[in-house]
Short mmCIF file of C-alpha atoms in Angstrom, two decimals:
data_model
loop_
_atom_site.label_atom_id
_atom_site.label_comp_id
_atom_site.label_asym_id
_atom_site.label_seq_id
_atom_site.Cartn_x
_atom_site.Cartn_y
_atom_site.Cartn_z
CA MET A 8 0.06 -0.33 0.10
CA ALA A 9 1.13 3.49 -1.56
CA VAL A 10 1.61 6.10 1.41
CA PRO A 11 1.71 9.91 0.90
CA GLY A 12 5.02 10.55 -0.62
CA ASP A 13 5.59 7.65 -2.62
CA PRO A 14 5.51 8.30 -6.19
CA PRO A 15 1.88 7.44 -7.88
CA ASN A 16 2.90 4.18 -9.52
CA GLY A 17 5.46 2.88 -6.95
CA THR A 18 9.15 2.69 -6.73
CA PRO A 19 10.99 2.68 -10.02
CA GLU A 20 12.88 -0.72 -10.82
CA GLY A 21 16.13 -0.85 -10.35
CA THR A 22 16.34 0.91 -7.47
CA GLY A 23 16.62 -0.40 -4.03
CA GLY A 24 15.32 0.58 -0.91
CA GLY A 25 18.52 1.00 0.88
CA ASP A 26 19.64 4.69 1.39
CA GLU A 27 16.70 6.37 -0.87
CA GLU A 28 14.18 4.70 1.22
CA PHE A 29 16.12 6.02 4.40
CA ARG A 30 15.87 9.87 2.82
CA ALA A 31 12.00 9.50 2.04
CA ASP A 32 11.24 8.22 5.68
CA GLU A 33 13.06 11.28 7.32
CA TYR A 34 11.95 13.92 4.57
CA ARG A 35 8.09 12.30 4.47
CA SER A 36 7.18 14.73 7.73
CA VAL A 37 7.57 17.71 5.86
CA VAL A 38 6.59 16.53 2.55
CA PHE A 39 3.45 18.53 1.08
CA ASP A 40 0.72 15.84 -0.02
CA GLU A 41 -1.13 16.52 -3.25
CA ASP A 42 -4.32 17.79 -1.71
CA PHE A 43 -2.34 20.46 0.69
CA VAL A 44 -1.02 21.69 -2.41
CA ARG A 45 -3.96 21.94 -4.70
CA ALA A 46 -5.87 23.41 -1.81
CA ALA A 47 -2.93 26.09 -1.39
CA ARG A 48 -4.09 29.35 -3.59
CA LEU A 49 -2.22 32.57 -4.12
CA GLN A 50 -3.44 36.31 -3.10
CA GLU A 51 -1.41 38.89 -4.28
CA PHE A 52 -2.40 42.66 -2.74
CA SER A 53 -3.12 45.37 -5.10
CA ALA A 54 -0.93 48.59 -5.08
CA GLN A 55 -3.72 50.69 -3.29
CA GLU A 56 -4.27 47.36 -1.12
CA ARG A 57 -0.59 47.73 0.17
CA MET A 58 -0.92 51.01 1.17
CA GLY A 59 -4.07 51.08 2.89
CA GLU A 60 -2.61 50.23 6.00
CA HIS A 61 0.73 51.63 5.76
CA ALA A 62 2.70 55.55 6.11
CA ARG A 63 3.32 57.38 2.86
CA ALA A 64 5.99 56.69 1.04
CA VAL A 65 7.22 60.40 1.84
CA ARG A 66 7.41 61.55 5.21
CA SER A 67 6.84 65.50 5.75
CA ARG A 68 9.61 66.86 7.97
CA SER A 69 7.49 69.20 9.72
CA PHE A 70 7.71 68.77 13.51
CA TRP A 71 4.00 70.33 14.17
CA SER A 72 2.58 67.80 11.41
CA GLY A 73 4.17 64.30 13.11
CA GLY A 74 6.96 63.75 10.41
CA GLY A 75 10.18 63.08 11.88
CA HIS A 76 12.32 59.90 12.37
CA PRO A 77 10.78 56.45 11.77
CA GLY A 78 10.18 54.73 14.82
CA PRO A 79 8.15 53.30 17.44
CA ARG A 80 6.86 57.22 18.65
CA SER A 81 6.41 58.11 15.60
CA GLY A 82 3.01 58.99 13.89
CA PRO A 83 0.34 61.69 15.12
CA SER A 84 0.77 60.52 19.29
CA ALA A 85 4.29 61.67 19.22
CA ALA A 86 3.27 64.81 17.19
CA ARG A 87 1.04 66.06 20.14
CA GLN A 88 3.71 64.92 22.74
CA GLY A 89 6.10 67.58 21.18
CA ARG A 90 3.42 69.94 20.88
CA LEU A 91 2.20 70.15 24.74
CA ILE A 92 5.98 69.79 25.83
CA VAL A 93 6.68 72.77 23.53
CA LEU A 94 3.63 74.74 25.20
CA CYS A 95 4.38 74.09 28.43
CA ILE A 96 7.41 75.16 28.30
CA THR A 97 6.50 78.33 26.73
CA LEU A 98 3.87 78.31 29.46
CA ALA A 99 6.58 78.44 32.21
CA LEU A 100 9.06 80.95 30.41
CA ALA A 101 6.28 83.48 30.10
CA ALA A 102 4.87 82.91 33.93
CA ALA A 103 8.26 82.99 34.98
CA VAL A 104 9.61 86.35 32.95
CA TYR A 105 5.34 88.04 34.32
CA MET A 106 6.62 86.47 38.16
CA GLY A 107 9.74 88.69 38.22
CA LEU A 108 7.79 92.04 36.79
CA ARG A 109 4.80 91.88 39.29
CA ASN A 110 7.34 90.11 41.79
CA PRO A 111 6.27 91.81 45.50
CA TYR A 112 9.61 91.58 46.78
CA VAL A 113 11.14 94.32 45.49
CA ALA A 114 15.01 94.48 45.86
CA PRO A 115 16.36 97.34 48.66
CA VAL A 116 16.39 100.62 47.14
CA VAL A 117 20.20 102.39 47.91
CA VAL A 118 19.19 105.37 49.83
CA ARG A 119 22.01 107.61 50.29
CA ALA A 120 22.99 109.10 53.55
CA GLN A 121 22.49 112.77 54.25
CA ALA A 122 24.80 115.39 55.32
CA LEU A 123 24.77 116.26 59.07
CA SER A 124 22.32 119.14 60.15
CA SER A 125 23.52 120.08 63.65
CA THR A 126 22.78 123.14 66.06
CA VAL A 127 24.64 123.94 69.59
CA VAL A 128 23.28 126.31 71.61
CA PRO A 129 25.60 127.58 74.47
CA LEU A 130 23.69 128.22 77.91
CA ALA A 131 24.94 131.42 79.86
CA PRO A 132 24.68 131.07 83.78
CA SER A 133 22.04 133.40 85.51
CA GLU A 134 24.25 132.53 89.03
CA PRO A 135 27.50 132.17 89.86
CA VAL A 136 28.61 128.66 88.86
CA PRO A 137 28.63 126.50 92.40
CA GLY A 138 31.82 123.97 92.78
CA GLY A 139 32.10 121.44 95.40
CA GLN A 140 32.96 117.80 95.45
CA PRO A 141 31.37 115.55 92.87
CA ALA A 142 29.16 113.49 94.78
CA ASP A 143 28.05 116.63 96.79
CA LEU A 144 27.05 118.65 93.24
CA TYR A 145 25.31 116.12 92.06
CA ALA A 146 22.89 115.14 95.27
CA ASN A 147 22.17 118.75 95.35
CA SER A 148 21.08 118.73 91.60
CA PRO A 149 18.54 117.84 89.54
CA ALA A 150 21.00 114.89 89.00
CA ALA A 151 20.38 113.42 92.20
CA GLN A 152 18.54 110.17 90.81
CA TYR A 153 19.28 110.18 87.43
CA ARG A 154 21.55 106.96 87.03
CA VAL A 155 25.49 106.96 85.82
CA GLY A 156 26.60 105.49 82.35
CA ALA A 157 25.19 103.43 79.69
CA ALA A 158 22.38 102.46 82.92
CA GLY A 159 20.51 105.76 82.20
CA ILE A 160 20.23 104.81 78.41
CA ASN A 161 17.04 102.41 78.59
CA LEU A 162 15.28 100.90 75.21
CA PRO A 163 11.72 101.14 74.98
CA ALA A 164 9.69 98.77 74.45
CA VAL A 165 10.06 96.67 70.60
CA ARG A 166 7.19 95.96 68.60
CA ARG A 167 7.90 95.71 64.93
CA THR A 168 6.68 98.25 61.99
CA PRO A 169 4.91 97.50 58.75
CA HIS A 170 8.19 96.74 57.13
CA PHE A 171 10.41 95.56 60.06
CA THR A 172 11.07 93.19 62.19
CA ASP A 173 10.94 92.94 65.81
CA SER A 174 14.94 92.12 65.62
CA GLN A 175 15.27 95.02 63.06
CA VAL A 176 13.95 97.80 65.57
CA LEU A 177 15.81 95.88 68.00
CA ALA A 178 19.13 96.15 66.15
CA ALA A 179 18.26 99.72 65.36
CA LEU A 180 17.50 100.75 68.48
CA SER A 181 20.56 99.01 70.18
CA ILE A 182 22.87 100.74 67.90
CA ALA A 183 21.71 104.33 68.67
CA LYS A 184 22.42 103.15 72.34
CA ASP A 185 25.90 102.24 71.28
CA TYR A 186 26.49 105.56 69.30
CA LEU A 187 25.31 107.66 72.74
CA VAL A 188 27.83 105.60 74.81
CA GLN A 189 30.65 105.93 72.33
CA SER A 190 29.89 109.99 71.89
CA SER A 191 28.91 111.34 75.22
CA LEU A 192 30.46 108.38 77.56
CA ASP A 193 33.78 107.65 76.29
CA PRO A 194 36.42 108.92 78.25
CA ASP A 195 38.90 109.27 75.35
CA VAL A 196 36.08 111.10 73.10
CA LEU A 197 35.19 113.61 75.73
CA SER A 198 39.03 114.40 76.64
CA ALA A 199 39.69 114.97 72.56
CA ALA A 200 42.08 111.85 72.63
CA ALA A 201 39.68 109.75 70.38
CA THR A 202 37.23 109.77 67.40
CA ARG A 203 37.38 106.27 65.91
CA PRO A 204 34.59 104.89 68.54
CA VAL A 205 32.51 107.27 67.50
CA ARG A 206 33.49 106.99 63.62
CA VAL A 207 33.21 103.54 63.52
CA LEU A 208 29.63 103.65 64.02
CA LEU A 209 28.78 106.25 61.22
CA ASP A 210 27.03 105.33 57.58
CA PRO A 211 29.90 105.30 54.82
CA ASP A 212 28.79 108.21 53.64
CA GLN A 213 28.76 110.45 56.02
CA LEU A 214 32.78 109.78 57.25
CA THR A 215 34.11 112.37 54.79
CA GLN A 216 32.02 115.32 56.60
CA PHE A 217 32.92 113.60 59.65
CA ASP A 218 37.04 113.66 59.22
CA GLN A 219 35.91 117.69 58.31
CA SER A 220 34.60 118.22 61.05
CA MET A 221 37.06 117.06 63.60
CA ILE A 222 39.92 118.54 61.46
CA SER A 223 38.61 121.81 60.53
CA PRO A 224 35.34 122.59 62.73
CA ALA A 225 33.17 125.21 61.98
CA GLY A 226 29.93 126.54 63.71
CA ASP A 227 27.94 126.58 60.00
CA GLY A 228 25.38 124.02 60.88
CA ARG A 229 27.23 120.93 59.27
CA HIS A 230 31.27 120.86 60.98
CA ALA A 231 30.86 121.61 64.94
CA VAL A 232 32.55 118.97 66.53
CA THR A 233 29.89 118.91 69.21
CA GLY A 234 27.24 118.38 66.44
CA TRP A 235 28.70 114.71 66.52
CA LEU A 236 29.65 113.79 70.05
CA VAL A 237 30.83 116.01 73.50
CA ARG A 238 34.05 117.13 73.75
CA PHE A 239 35.68 119.56 76.32
CA ASP A 240 38.15 121.69 75.30
CA PRO A 241 41.72 119.48 76.76
CA ALA A 242 43.05 123.46 77.53
CA THR A 243 39.92 124.69 80.07
CA ALA A 244 38.45 121.90 81.85
CA VAL A 245 38.81 118.06 82.35
CA LEU A 246 36.57 115.35 83.76
CA ALA A 247 36.61 115.35 88.07
CA ASP A 248 34.75 111.80 87.62
CA THR A 249 33.72 109.67 85.47
CA ARG A 250 30.86 108.26 86.31
CA VAL A 251 28.49 110.49 84.35
CA ARG A 252 24.92 111.42 85.24
CA VAL A 253 22.18 110.40 82.48
CA SER A 254 18.51 110.53 82.08
CA GLY A 255 16.66 110.29 78.47
CA ALA A 256 14.51 108.20 76.21
CA LEU A 257 14.42 107.00 72.87
CA ALA A 258 11.87 106.40 70.49
CA PHE A 259 11.56 104.94 66.88
CA ALA A 260 9.68 105.41 63.61
CA GLU A 261 9.37 104.25 60.10
CA THR A 262 9.63 107.16 58.00
CA SER A 263 9.62 104.68 54.64
CA PRO A 264 9.55 101.21 53.52
CA ASN A 265 13.55 101.15 53.22
CA VAL A 266 14.14 103.32 56.49
CA LEU A 267 13.49 103.53 60.37
CA GLU A 268 14.53 106.56 63.03
CA VAL A 269 15.43 106.61 66.15
CA MET A 270 15.08 109.85 68.04
CA THR A 271 17.20 109.99 71.29
CA ASP A 272 16.70 112.69 74.22
CA HIS A 273 18.63 112.51 76.68
CA THR A 274 20.63 115.09 79.58
CA PHE A 275 24.00 114.42 80.47
CA VAL A 276 25.92 115.47 83.74
CA TYR A 277 29.44 115.99 83.63
CA ALA A 278 31.62 116.95 86.93
CA VAL A 279 34.05 118.40 85.67
CA ARG A 280 37.43 120.90 87.14
CA PRO A 281 39.99 123.21 85.37
CA ALA A 282 42.43 122.07 83.26
CA THR A 283 46.22 121.76 84.56
CA GLY A 284 47.58 125.20 84.48
CA GLN A 285 43.89 126.96 84.44
CA PRO A 286 43.10 129.25 87.45
CA ALA A 287 39.95 128.47 89.63
CA ALA A 288 37.91 130.91 91.74
CA VAL A 289 36.61 127.96 94.18
CA ASP A 290 38.26 124.74 94.46
CA GLY A 291 36.70 121.75 93.81
CA ALA A 292 34.42 120.73 90.96
CA SER A 293 31.41 122.18 88.90
CA LEU A 294 28.98 120.78 87.37
CA PHE A 295 28.37 120.87 83.54
CA THR A 296 25.34 119.84 81.76
CA VAL A 297 24.45 119.04 77.72
CA ARG A 298 20.95 118.09 76.57
CA ARG A 299 21.30 116.42 72.97
CA GLU A 300 18.14 115.33 70.68
CA LEU A 301 19.60 113.05 67.98
CA ARG A 302 17.76 111.46 65.06
CA LEU A 303 19.42 108.87 63.45
CA ARG A 304 18.34 106.86 60.47
CA PHE A 305 18.80 102.95 59.22
CA ASP A 306 18.49 101.25 56.62
CA ARG A 307 18.64 97.37 56.21
CA ASP A 308 22.23 97.43 55.50
CA ASP A 309 23.11 99.77 58.02
CA LEU A 310 20.91 97.00 60.31
CA MET A 311 23.45 94.45 59.24
CA VAL A 312 26.69 95.89 59.39
CA ARG A 313 25.74 97.72 62.90
CA ARG A 314 26.49 101.40 61.48
CA ALA A 315 24.28 104.55 61.82
CA GLU A 316 23.50 107.73 59.77
CA LEU A 317 23.32 110.70 62.10
CA ALA A 318 20.73 113.33 60.36
CA SER A 319 20.21 115.74 62.79
CA ALA A 320 21.55 116.89 66.21
CA TYR A 321 20.18 119.52 68.35
CA VAL A 322 22.55 120.23 71.07
CA MET A 323 22.14 122.84 74.55
CA ALA A 324 24.87 122.88 76.40
CA GLY A 325 25.94 124.79 79.76
CA PRO A 326 27.23 126.77 81.62
CA GLN A 327 29.23 128.68 79.03
CA ASP A 328 30.39 132.17 78.12
CA CYS A 329 27.76 132.81 74.90
CA SER A 330 30.90 134.78 72.94
CA THR A 331 32.99 131.47 72.97
CA ASP A 332 32.28 129.28 69.91
CA PRO A 333 31.37 125.86 71.14
CA ALA A 334 31.79 123.90 67.40
CA ALA A 335 35.34 122.85 68.47
CA GLY A 336 34.64 122.00 71.80
CA PHE A 337 32.80 123.02 75.04
CA ARG A 338 34.46 125.47 77.51
CA PRO A 339 32.50 125.40 80.44
CA LEU A 340 32.32 128.02 82.85
CA LEU A 341 33.90 126.79 85.98
CA ALA A 342 32.96 126.68 89.76
CA GLY A 343 33.06 130.53 91.36
CA ALA A 344 32.48 132.05 87.69
CA ALA A 345 30.09 134.89 87.41
CA PRO A 346 27.30 134.62 84.84
CA THR A 347 28.14 136.57 82.37
CA THR A 348 26.30 137.02 78.69
CA VAL A 349 22.64 137.22 78.88
CA GLY A 350 20.77 135.08 76.29
CA PRO A 351 17.23 135.80 74.83
CA ALA A 352 15.77 133.40 77.05
CA ALA A 353 16.26 130.88 79.90
CA SER A 354 16.36 127.23 78.87
CA ASP A 355 16.01 124.27 81.29
CA PRO A 356 17.87 121.05 79.98
CA TYR A 357 16.99 119.42 83.02
CA ALA A 358 13.10 119.69 81.70
CA SER A 359 11.17 116.61 80.53
CA GLY A 360 10.21 116.45 77.57
CA HIS A 361 11.45 118.75 74.41
CA PRO A 362 13.20 121.20 75.53
CA ARG A 363 12.33 125.20 74.62
CA ARG A 364 14.52 126.22 71.28
CA THR A 365 15.81 129.45 71.78
CA ALA A 366 15.72 131.49 68.38
CA GLY A 367 19.08 132.86 68.75
CA LEU A 368 23.04 131.25 69.24
CA CYS A 369 22.08 131.32 73.08
CA GLY A 370 20.21 131.06 75.77
CA VAL A 371 20.11 131.16 79.55
CA LEU A 372 20.66 128.22 82.01
CA ALA A 373 17.94 128.20 84.21
CA PRO A 374 18.68 128.03 87.83
CA THR A 375 19.32 124.58 89.09
CA ALA A 376 17.16 123.87 92.07
CA ALA A 377 18.23 121.07 94.67
CA PRO A 378 16.23 118.54 94.61
CA GLU A 379 13.64 118.21 97.94
CA GLN A 380 13.87 116.29 100.83
CA ASP A 381 12.13 113.91 102.44
CA ALA A 382 11.09 115.30 105.86
CA SER A 383 10.38 112.54 107.36
CA PRO A 384 12.52 110.52 109.91
CA ALA A 385 14.84 107.88 109.20
CA PRO A 386 13.43 104.96 110.54
#
């Protein structure tokens, strides 16, 4: 019996089974039978059918039309993703530019320090200048209850302003106190032996004016040494007691979004004695009183590096002779000196609140009444 794959009329004569049979058996499993071959039909697609499900032969190189290199991400989906990425980048850049133009955190405005404007008014005595020991003089003067040195310069309660924080306000007040201490209490500054403790606290824009004032003082409202600091003429008087009596107050206010002001109003009472070689009418020391009203300005840079701009200074000091110019330094009338030139109006540097400012260049030192003594017996 013939099996599929054998010749139709059997094996030709003269051919043996041998190797041929073996090879027929080997390939029998992969030889198609006649029915399978007849059932197979060839089908060829037309050109239109072949192009139906395939991309065009010529691709557009435009990114927006979906062209590009062929690959698994090519086609309309990849084009849409590309357009979305470019659109997002464009929107991000536009938003960054808009926020940069509308940013509420504007960079601080550079504020240039103004020149100091100062007024120094000498106060002439209205009675002979009393003399004695410093402790007795203080005890019998309005300064009896004043504190000693920096302890008399107290800071007010600290609160934030619309554009300055609590810590910035505190920094401004502490710098103002440092300025008062260095310019009014430092013995070297008072004796004209040093100016650097004051200079290092000033805004760099004011250093030229400060240096000119120290080198060539003038009573022009701009270059008076005594507008910047307290200085005694070393040829006239020296300190008899370094424990200066102090009383006063500080206040602060925001004058602009970039400027904070501190106002100081303090009375300093010094015990002085004649300089070496100077004659004295009465043995002992005498009191010299200086009332200083200062206005200091601070921007944020000043607060960071601990410096100040001294905007204005109003100073009254006595007893002095109105004929002397106090621009270079104070020249106290010492113990036993009689009244001299009389000014236009009496001024009391010990009075609380704003002192009455004289219209002229000299005033009268109001008589210093001794503090009232407690008449009740001691326990």
